[in-house]
Amino acid sequence: MKILLTLSYLGTNFHGWQVQPGCRTVQATLQEACEALFGCAVDITGCSRTDAGVHANRFCATASPKEGSFTNRIPAERIPPALNVKLPRDLSVIDAYEVGDDFHARYDVISKEYEYLIRDGLPRSPFFEDRAWQIPRPLDEVLMNEACAPFVGRHDFGGFMASGSDIADTVRTIRSFRVFRCGELVHIRVSADGFLYNMVRILTGTLVAVSEGKISVGDLPGIIASRDRTRAGNTAPAHGLYLNNVIYPDF
Amino acid sequence: MKILLTLSYLGTNFHGWQVQPGCRTVQATLQEACEALFGCAVDITGCSRTDAGVHANRFCATASPKEGSFTNRIPAERIPPALNVKLPRDLSVIDAYEVGDDFHARYDVISKEYEYLIRDGLPRSPFFEDRAWQIPRPLDEVLMNEACAPFVGRHDFGGFMASGSDIADTVRTIRSFRVFRCGELVHIRVSADGFLYNMVRILTGTLVAVSEGKISVGDLPGIIASRDRTRAGNTAPAHGLYLNNVIYPDF
């Protein structure tokens, strides 16, 4: 049996998604709750590996109780409330569906959406510490939105990947990419068939560089084509980043 | 010299506003930062005494350095950034104005606005823990908004005060009171010339009781007139409450 779970978590006090010895991670915390619920060992596979401090509005993972040993078979729709009472306050399960054994939480993803939140202007707000990147000077969100256009479509994003990554294929398709202001925050929302390591944070840093006049919108096609990490903007901090949604063919 | 400060704070890790020995309070934290900035003893007076866990989008307080002893006289507009580097992440100063020595942060208030946030429906969200009251069943925000009308105006709110309070005059004027849904949250926003102890939290509990069918809108005028605490709703928890704004005659 394999259960597809949708999770929401505040990343501040997790050392990211993936199990690491001696660290509090989302995967290990979820696994512990699932094992307590099912009464057996449970394999957990996530849709991606978010870094320490990154949040998720919707993150997908499968839980596979070891067949033969688990006794506590409960209907999928009763799994979220049953898990939520076992989970800490910064992690909750939104929904659960039974999927086929050939379903893979990571490889079957056809689209992901990330959102990056920036709070611009002073003074800082106690309500957005750890939840949005605080930038002292006001951003030009209209110009930043214009700067999204050159990125949309199928491109080699090799220059928008953390240096040291060993991914061979750096071509990705960005389906939508826009910037808008809502309340006190500037939202950067991007969806693609996949993302390279730190790609959203580097895209964000690049848009901020455009707002600050350090990069012009007209230079962006050349910067993308160059595949040169040093020509893109800085990597924005982890704590403004949210995995917003994960799309599978049948969900 | 007296400086009127506007503060914002996340109340979760404070034992409320007022100085209490051995407790981390907003007043004590602000006083310590002010004394470090001005280099002398500073008297702090707040616009109200928020309880432990209650938040403030805008809270007003005066800081009065002891005349004669303080040497670090700086222009009011430079005080917020200078204080913010000394304050912890859950407390910030938004603005500062010099006021006359006869100004009183508490007695001169002519209007205050509170907001109460409720997140209704399951599952709980990691992003609103400690920041909104989580209620499992969906609320009827339209009915709750209708239930606000009988409260607006000048009434004796003696039944909407924590029992044991020793306030003699329990007449207050509610200027506006409304309920609306925005995103995942139900917002309850109320402004008045003043509030009794726990009044907003009891009003909130009463509106929730209306939504749940335990109190009818038609019964509210009689409940108000009765001044009977036991006929109003329960006291909603502190962590959904925000002091939104404080109005003085000249600010």
Coordinates of C-alpha atoms in Angstrom, one line a residue:
Chain A
M1 CA 0.0 0.0 0.0
K2 CA 1.2 3.5 -0.8
I3 CA -0.4 6.7 0.5
L4 CA 0.1 10.1 -1.1
L5 CA 0.2 12.8 1.6
T6 CA 0.0 16.5 1.1
L7 CA 1.8 18.4 3.9
S8 CA 2.2 21.9 5.0
Y9 CA 5.1 23.0 7.2
L10 CA 6.8 26.0 8.6
G11 CA 10.5 25.3 7.8
T12 CA 12.1 27.5 10.4
N13 CA 12.8 24.8 12.9
F14 CA 13.5 22.0 10.5
H15 CA 16.9 21.2 9.0
G16 CA 15.1 20.8 5.6
W17 CA 13.2 17.8 4.3
Q18 CA 15.7 15.0 4.1
V19 CA 16.6 12.7 7.0
Q20 CA 20.0 13.6 8.5
P21 CA 21.4 11.9 11.6
G22 CA 21.0 14.1 14.7
C23 CA 18.9 16.7 12.9
R24 CA 15.2 17.5 13.1
T25 CA 13.9 17.1 9.6
V26 CA 10.4 17.0 8.0
Q27 CA 11.0 13.5 6.6
A28 CA 12.1 12.0 9.9
T29 CA 9.3 13.7 11.8
L30 CA 6.7 12.5 9.3
Q31 CA 8.2 9.0 9.3
E32 CA 8.0 8.7 13.1
A33 CA 4.3 9.8 13.1
C34 CA 3.5 7.3 10.3
E35 CA 5.3 4.5 12.0
A36 CA 3.4 5.2 15.2
L37 CA 0.1 5.3 13.3
F38 CA 0.6 2.2 11.2
G39 CA 2.5 0.2 13.8
C40 CA 5.3 -0.8 11.4
A41 CA 8.2 0.5 9.5
V42 CA 7.2 3.1 6.9
D43 CA 9.2 4.3 3.8
I44 CA 8.7 8.0 3.1
T45 CA 9.5 9.5 -0.3
G46 CA 9.3 13.3 -0.9
C47 CA 8.5 15.3 -4.0
S48 CA 11.7 17.3 -3.5
R49 CA 14.4 18.1 -0.9
T50 CA 13.7 21.5 0.5
D51 CA 16.6 23.2 2.3
A52 CA 16.7 24.3 6.0
G53 CA 14.4 27.2 6.6
V54 CA 12.3 26.7 3.4
H55 CA 8.5 26.4 4.0
A56 CA 5.8 24.5 2.2
N57 CA 2.2 25.4 1.7
R58 CA 1.8 22.1 -0.1
F59 CA 4.5 19.4 -0.3
C60 CA 3.7 15.9 -1.4
A61 CA 5.2 12.7 -0.1
T62 CA 4.3 9.0 -0.2
A63 CA 4.2 6.8 2.9
S64 CA 4.6 3.1 2.3
P65 CA 4.0 0.9 5.3
K66 CA 6.0 -2.4 5.0
E67 CA 3.5 -4.9 3.7
G68 CA 3.1 -8.0 5.8
S69 CA 4.0 -6.2 9.1
F70 CA 1.5 -3.5 9.4
T71 CA -1.8 -4.1 11.1
N72 CA -3.4 -0.7 11.4
R73 CA -5.0 -0.4 8.0
I74 CA -7.2 2.7 8.0
P75 CA -9.1 4.4 5.2
A76 CA -7.1 7.2 3.5
E77 CA -9.5 10.0 4.4
R78 CA -9.1 9.3 8.1
I79 CA -5.3 9.4 7.9
P80 CA -4.8 13.3 8.0
P81 CA -6.6 13.8 11.4
A82 CA -5.0 10.6 12.8
L83 CA -1.5 11.8 11.8
N84 CA -2.1 15.5 12.8
V85 CA -2.6 14.6 16.4
K86 CA 0.9 12.9 16.3
L87 CA 2.6 15.7 14.4
P88 CA 4.2 18.8 15.9
R89 CA 2.6 22.3 15.4
D90 CA 4.9 23.3 12.6
L91 CA 3.9 20.3 10.4
S92 CA 0.4 19.2 9.3
V93 CA -1.1 16.8 6.8
I94 CA -3.7 18.4 4.5
D95 CA -5.0 15.3 2.6
A96 CA -4.2 11.7 1.8
Y97 CA -5.0 9.4 -1.2
E98 CA -4.1 5.8 -1.8
V99 CA -2.0 5.5 -5.0
G100 CA -0.6 2.6 -6.9
D101 CA 2.7 1.0 -5.9
D102 CA 4.3 2.3 -9.1
F103 CA 3.6 5.9 -8.2
H104 CA 6.7 7.9 -7.4
A105 CA 6.4 11.1 -5.4
R106 CA 9.5 12.7 -7.0
Y107 CA 9.8 11.3 -10.5
D108 CA 6.1 11.5 -11.3
V109 CA 5.9 15.3 -10.7
I110 CA 4.9 17.2 -13.8
S111 CA 4.8 20.7 -12.4
K112 CA 5.8 22.5 -9.3
E113 CA 5.0 26.0 -8.1
Y114 CA 7.2 28.0 -5.7
E115 CA 6.4 31.4 -4.1
Y116 CA 9.0 33.8 -2.7
L117 CA 8.0 36.5 -0.3
I118 CA 9.8 39.8 0.2
R119 CA 8.9 42.5 2.6
D120 CA 10.4 45.7 1.4
G121 CA 10.9 49.0 3.3
L122 CA 11.6 49.6 6.9
P123 CA 11.0 49.0 9.7
R124 CA 11.1 45.2 10.0
S125 CA 7.9 43.4 11.1
P126 CA 7.9 40.9 14.0
F127 CA 5.2 39.0 12.0
F128 CA 7.4 38.2 9.0
E129 CA 10.6 37.3 10.7
D130 CA 11.7 33.9 9.2
R131 CA 8.7 34.1 6.8
A132 CA 9.8 36.7 4.3
W133 CA 13.0 38.3 3.1
Q134 CA 13.2 41.8 4.6
I135 CA 14.8 44.3 2.2
P136 CA 15.3 47.8 3.5
R137 CA 14.6 49.7 0.3
P138 CA 11.3 49.6 -1.7
L139 CA 11.2 47.3 -4.6
D140 CA 9.8 48.1 -8.1
E141 CA 7.5 45.2 -8.5
V142 CA 6.3 46.4 -11.9
L143 CA 9.8 46.3 -13.3
M144 CA 10.4 42.9 -11.6
N145 CA 7.3 41.5 -13.2
E146 CA 8.5 42.7 -16.6
A147 CA 11.8 41.0 -15.9
C148 CA 10.0 37.6 -15.6
A149 CA 9.1 37.4 -19.3
P150 CA 12.6 36.4 -20.7
F151 CA 12.6 33.4 -18.3
V152 CA 9.3 32.0 -19.4
G153 CA 9.5 28.9 -21.8
R154 CA 12.1 26.2 -22.3
H155 CA 15.7 27.4 -21.5
D156 CA 19.0 26.0 -20.3
F157 CA 19.0 27.4 -16.7
G158 CA 22.6 26.3 -16.0
G159 CA 23.5 29.8 -14.8
F160 CA 20.6 29.7 -12.3
M161 CA 21.8 26.7 -10.3
A162 CA 24.0 26.6 -7.2
S163 CA 27.6 26.2 -8.2
G164 CA 28.8 22.7 -7.5
S165 CA 25.6 21.0 -8.5
D166 CA 26.3 17.9 -10.6
I167 CA 23.1 17.9 -12.6
A168 CA 23.8 17.1 -16.3
D169 CA 20.5 18.3 -17.9
T170 CA 19.9 21.9 -16.9
V171 CA 17.1 22.5 -19.4
R172 CA 13.7 23.4 -17.7
T173 CA 10.5 24.8 -18.9
I174 CA 9.0 27.7 -16.8
R175 CA 5.3 27.8 -17.4
S176 CA 4.4 31.0 -15.6
F177 CA 6.4 33.5 -13.7
R178 CA 5.1 36.8 -12.2
V179 CA 5.6 39.3 -9.5
F180 CA 2.9 41.2 -7.7
R181 CA 2.4 43.2 -4.5
C182 CA -0.2 42.1 -2.0
G183 CA -0.4 43.9 1.4
E184 CA 3.0 44.4 2.9
L185 CA 4.6 41.8 0.7
V186 CA 6.0 41.4 -2.8
H187 CA 5.2 37.9 -4.1
I188 CA 7.3 36.1 -6.7
R189 CA 5.4 33.1 -8.1
V190 CA 6.9 30.7 -10.6
S191 CA 5.8 27.3 -11.9
A192 CA 7.9 24.9 -14.0
D193 CA 8.3 21.3 -14.9
G194 CA 11.2 21.2 -12.5
F195 CA 13.7 23.4 -10.8
L196 CA 17.5 23.2 -10.4
Y197 CA 19.1 23.5 -7.0
N198 CA 18.6 27.0 -5.6
M199 CA 17.0 28.1 -8.9
V200 CA 14.1 30.0 -7.4
R201 CA 16.3 31.7 -4.9
I202 CA 18.8 32.8 -7.7
L203 CA 15.8 33.9 -9.9
T204 CA 14.6 36.0 -6.9
G205 CA 18.1 37.5 -6.4
T206 CA 18.2 38.3 -10.1
L207 CA 14.8 40.1 -10.0
V208 CA 15.9 42.1 -7.0
A209 CA 19.1 43.1 -8.9
V210 CA 16.9 44.3 -11.7
S211 CA 14.8 46.4 -9.3
E212 CA 18.0 47.8 -7.9
G213 CA 19.3 48.8 -11.3
K214 CA 22.2 46.3 -11.2
I215 CA 20.9 44.2 -14.1
S216 CA 18.7 45.6 -16.9
V217 CA 15.7 43.6 -18.3
G218 CA 17.3 43.8 -21.8
D219 CA 20.4 42.0 -20.6
L220 CA 18.5 39.0 -19.2
P221 CA 18.3 36.9 -22.5
G222 CA 22.1 37.2 -22.8
I223 CA 22.6 36.3 -19.1
I224 CA 20.4 33.2 -19.5
A225 CA 22.1 32.2 -22.7
S226 CA 25.6 32.6 -21.1
R227 CA 24.9 29.9 -18.5
D228 CA 27.2 31.9 -16.3
R229 CA 26.3 31.7 -12.6
T230 CA 28.3 34.9 -11.9
R231 CA 26.2 37.0 -14.2
A232 CA 22.9 36.1 -12.4
G233 CA 21.9 37.7 -9.1
N234 CA 22.7 36.6 -5.6
T235 CA 21.0 33.7 -4.0
A236 CA 18.1 35.0 -1.9
P237 CA 17.8 33.6 1.6
A238 CA 16.0 30.4 2.3
H239 CA 13.4 31.7 4.7
G240 CA 11.4 33.6 2.1
L241 CA 10.8 30.5 -0.1
Y242 CA 7.6 28.4 -0.1
L243 CA 6.8 25.3 -2.1
N244 CA 3.3 26.2 -3.1
N245 CA 2.0 23.3 -5.1
V246 CA 3.0 20.0 -6.7
I247 CA 1.2 18.6 -9.7
Y248 CA 1.0 14.9 -10.7
P249 CA -0.7 13.6 -13.9
D250 CA -3.7 12.2 -12.0
F251 CA -4.0 14.6 -9.0
Chain B
M1 CA 11.3 65.1 27.0
K2 CA 8.6 62.5 26.1
I3 CA 8.7 60.4 23.0
L4 CA 5.5 58.6 21.6
L5 CA 6.5 55.3 20.1
T6 CA 4.4 53.0 17.9
L7 CA 5.4 49.4 18.4
S8 CA 4.6 46.1 16.7
Y9 CA 5.0 42.8 18.5
L10 CA 4.3 39.1 18.2
G11 CA 3.0 38.3 21.6
T12 CA 3.7 34.6 21.7
N13 CA 6.9 34.8 23.7
F14 CA 6.0 37.7 25.9
H15 CA 4.1 37.5 29.2
G16 CA 2.0 40.4 28.1
W17 CA 2.8 44.2 28.2
Q18 CA 3.3 45.0 31.8
V19 CA 6.6 44.6 33.7
Q20 CA 6.5 41.6 36.0
P21 CA 9.5 40.4 38.0
G22 CA 11.2 37.4 36.4
C23 CA 9.0 37.5 33.2
R24 CA 9.9 38.6 29.7
T25 CA 7.4 41.4 29.0
V26 CA 7.1 44.0 26.2
Q27 CA 7.4 46.9 28.5
A28 CA 10.6 45.6 30.2
T29 CA 12.1 44.7 26.9
L30 CA 11.4 48.2 25.4
Q31 CA 12.6 49.9 28.6
E32 CA 15.9 48.1 28.5
A33 CA 16.5 49.1 24.8
C34 CA 15.5 52.7 25.6
E35 CA 17.8 53.0 28.6
A36 CA 20.7 51.6 26.5
L37 CA 19.9 54.1 23.7
F38 CA 19.4 57.2 25.9
G39 CA 22.1 56.3 28.5
C40 CA 19.8 56.9 31.5
A41 CA 16.7 55.6 33.3
V42 CA 13.6 55.8 31.1
D43 CA 10.0 55.7 32.2
I44 CA 7.7 53.7 29.8
T45 CA 3.9 54.1 29.8
G46 CA 1.8 52.0 27.5
C47 CA -1.6 52.6 25.9
S48 CA -3.0 49.5 27.5
R49 CA -2.0 46.2 29.2
T50 CA -2.2 43.4 26.7
D51 CA -2.3 39.9 28.1
A52 CA 0.2 37.2 27.5
G53 CA 0.0 35.9 23.9
V54 CA -1.9 38.9 22.6
H55 CA -0.2 40.6 19.6
A56 CA 0.0 44.2 18.4
N57 CA 0.1 45.5 14.9
R58 CA 0.3 49.0 16.4
F59 CA 0.7 49.7 20.1
C60 CA 1.5 53.1 21.5
A61 CA 3.8 53.9 24.4
T62 CA 5.7 56.9 25.7
A63 CA 9.3 56.8 26.7
S64 CA 10.5 59.5 29.0
P65 CA 14.2 59.7 29.7
K66 CA 14.9 61.1 33.2
E67 CA 15.7 64.8 32.5
G68 CA 19.0 65.9 33.7
S69 CA 20.7 62.5 33.5
F70 CA 20.4 61.6 29.8
T71 CA 23.0 62.7 27.4
N72 CA 22.1 61.0 24.2
R73 CA 19.5 63.4 22.7
I74 CA 18.7 62.2 19.2
P75 CA 16.0 63.5 16.7
A76 CA 12.7 61.6 17.0
E77 CA 12.9 60.3 13.4
R78 CA 16.2 58.6 14.1
I79 CA 14.9 56.7 17.2
P80 CA 13.1 53.8 15.4
P81 CA 16.1 52.5 13.6
A82 CA 18.3 53.1 16.6
L83 CA 16.0 51.2 18.9
N84 CA 15.3 48.4 16.4
V85 CA 18.9 47.2 16.4
K86 CA 18.6 46.8 20.1
L87 CA 15.2 45.1 20.1
P88 CA 14.6 41.4 19.7
R89 CA 13.0 40.0 16.5
D90 CA 9.5 39.8 18.0
L91 CA 9.3 43.5 18.8
S92 CA 9.9 46.5 16.6
V93 CA 9.4 50.3 16.7
I94 CA 7.4 51.7 13.7
D95 CA 7.6 55.4 14.4
A96 CA 8.4 58.0 17.0
Y97 CA 7.2 61.5 17.7
E98 CA 8.1 64.0 20.4
V99 CA 5.1 64.9 22.5
G100 CA 4.4 67.4 25.3
D101 CA 5.1 66.4 28.9
D102 CA 1.4 66.4 29.7
F103 CA 0.7 63.7 27.0
H104 CA -0.5 60.4 28.6
A105 CA -0.2 57.3 26.5
R106 CA -3.2 55.6 28.3
Y107 CA -5.5 58.4 29.4
D108 CA -5.3 60.4 26.2
V109 CA -6.5 57.5 23.9
I110 CA -9.7 58.4 22.2
S111 CA -10.2 55.2 20.1
K112 CA -8.7 51.8 19.8
E113 CA -9.2 49.1 17.2
Y114 CA -8.7 45.4 17.8
E115 CA -8.8 42.6 15.4
Y116 CA -9.4 38.9 16.2
L117 CA -8.4 36.2 13.7
I118 CA -10.1 32.8 13.5
R119 CA -9.1 30.0 11.2
D120 CA -12.0 27.7 10.7
G121 CA -12.1 24.3 9.2
L122 CA -9.6 21.5 9.3
P123 CA -6.8 20.7 9.1
R124 CA -4.8 23.1 11.2
S125 CA -2.1 25.2 9.5
P126 CA 1.5 25.4 10.8
F127 CA 1.5 29.1 9.6
F128 CA -1.3 30.2 12.0
E129 CA -0.3 28.4 15.2
D130 CA -0.2 31.1 17.9
R131 CA -1.5 33.7 15.4
A132 CA -5.2 32.7 15.0
W133 CA -7.8 30.7 16.9
Q134 CA -8.2 27.4 15.1
I135 CA -11.9 26.2 15.1
P136 CA -12.6 22.8 13.5
R137 CA -16.0 23.6 12.1
P138 CA -16.7 26.3 9.4
L139 CA -18.0 29.6 10.7
D140 CA -20.9 31.5 9.2
E141 CA -19.2 34.9 8.8
V142 CA -22.3 36.5 7.3
L143 CA -24.4 35.7 10.3
M144 CA -21.6 36.7 12.6
N145 CA -21.4 40.1 10.8
E146 CA -25.2 40.5 11.3
A147 CA -24.6 39.8 15.0
C148 CA -22.3 42.8 15.3
A149 CA -25.0 45.4 14.8
P150 CA -26.7 45.2 18.3
F151 CA -23.3 46.0 19.9
V152 CA -22.6 49.2 17.9
G153 CA -23.2 52.4 19.9
R154 CA -23.1 53.4 23.5
H155 CA -24.0 50.5 25.8
D156 CA -23.2 49.2 29.3
F157 CA -20.9 46.2 28.5
G158 CA -20.8 44.9 32.0
G159 CA -21.7 41.5 30.8
F160 CA -18.7 41.5 28.4
M161 CA -16.0 41.9 31.0
A162 CA -13.9 39.2 32.8
S163 CA -15.6 38.4 36.1
G164 CA -13.6 39.8 39.0
S165 CA -12.8 43.1 37.3
D166 CA -13.3 46.1 39.6
I167 CA -14.1 48.7 36.9
A168 CA -17.0 50.9 38.1
D169 CA -18.0 52.5 34.8
T170 CA -18.7 49.7 32.2
V171 CA -20.3 52.0 29.6
R172 CA -18.3 52.1 26.3
T173 CA -19.1 53.2 22.8
I174 CA -18.4 50.8 20.0
R175 CA -17.9 52.9 16.8
S176 CA -17.6 50.0 14.3
F177 CA -17.8 46.3 14.5
R178 CA -17.7 43.9 11.6
V179 CA -16.8 40.4 10.5
F180 CA -15.4 39.4 7.1
R181 CA -13.6 36.5 5.6
C182 CA -10.2 37.1 3.9
G183 CA -8.2 34.1 2.6
E184 CA -8.1 31.3 5.1
L185 CA -9.1 33.6 8.0
V186 CA -12.3 35.1 9.5
H187 CA -11.5 38.6 10.7
I188 CA -13.4 40.3 13.5
R189 CA -12.6 44.0 13.7
V190 CA -13.9 46.3 16.4
S191 CA -13.2 49.9 17.3
A192 CA -14.4 51.7 20.4
D193 CA -13.5 54.6 22.7
G194 CA -12.3 51.9 25.2
F195 CA -12.6 48.3 26.1
L196 CA -13.2 46.4 29.3
Y197 CA -10.9 43.6 30.4
N198 CA -11.3 40.7 28.0
M199 CA -14.1 42.5 26.2
V200 CA -12.9 41.7 22.6
R201 CA -12.3 38.1 23.5
I202 CA -15.8 37.7 25.0
L203 CA -17.4 39.5 22.0
T204 CA -15.5 37.1 19.8
G205 CA -16.7 34.1 21.8
T206 CA -20.3 35.4 21.6
L207 CA -20.1 35.8 17.8
V208 CA -18.8 32.2 17.5
A209 CA -21.7 31.1 19.7
V210 CA -24.1 32.8 17.3
S211 CA -22.4 31.1 14.3
E212 CA -22.8 27.7 16.2
G213 CA -26.5 28.4 16.8
K214 CA -26.1 28.6 20.6
I215 CA -27.2 32.3 20.7
S216 CA -29.6 34.0 18.3
V217 CA -29.0 37.4 16.9
G218 CA -32.4 38.5 18.2
D219 CA -31.4 37.6 21.8
L220 CA -28.3 39.9 21.7
P221 CA -30.0 43.2 22.8
G222 CA -31.4 41.4 25.8
I223 CA -28.1 39.7 26.6
I224 CA -26.3 43.1 26.5
A225 CA -29.0 44.8 28.6
S226 CA -28.8 42.0 31.2
R227 CA -25.2 42.8 32.1
D228 CA -24.9 39.0 32.9
R229 CA -21.5 37.6 32.0
T230 CA -23.0 34.1 32.0
R231 CA -25.3 34.9 29.1
A232 CA -22.5 36.0 26.8
G233 CA -20.2 33.6 25.0
N234 CA -17.0 32.1 26.2
T235 CA -13.7 34.0 26.3
A236 CA -11.8 33.4 23.0
P237 CA -8.1 32.5 23.5
A238 CA -5.6 35.3 23.7
H239 CA -3.4 34.2 20.7
G240 CA -6.0 35.3 18.1
L241 CA -6.1 38.9 19.3
Y242 CA -4.3 41.9 17.8
L243 CA -4.3 45.5 18.9
N244 CA -4.6 47.1 15.5
N245 CA -4.5 50.8 16.1
V246 CA -4.6 53.5 18.8
I247 CA -5.9 56.9 18.1
Y248 CA -5.0 60.1 20.0
P249 CA -6.6 63.5 19.4
D250 CA -3.5 64.9 17.6
F251 CA -2.1 61.8 15.9

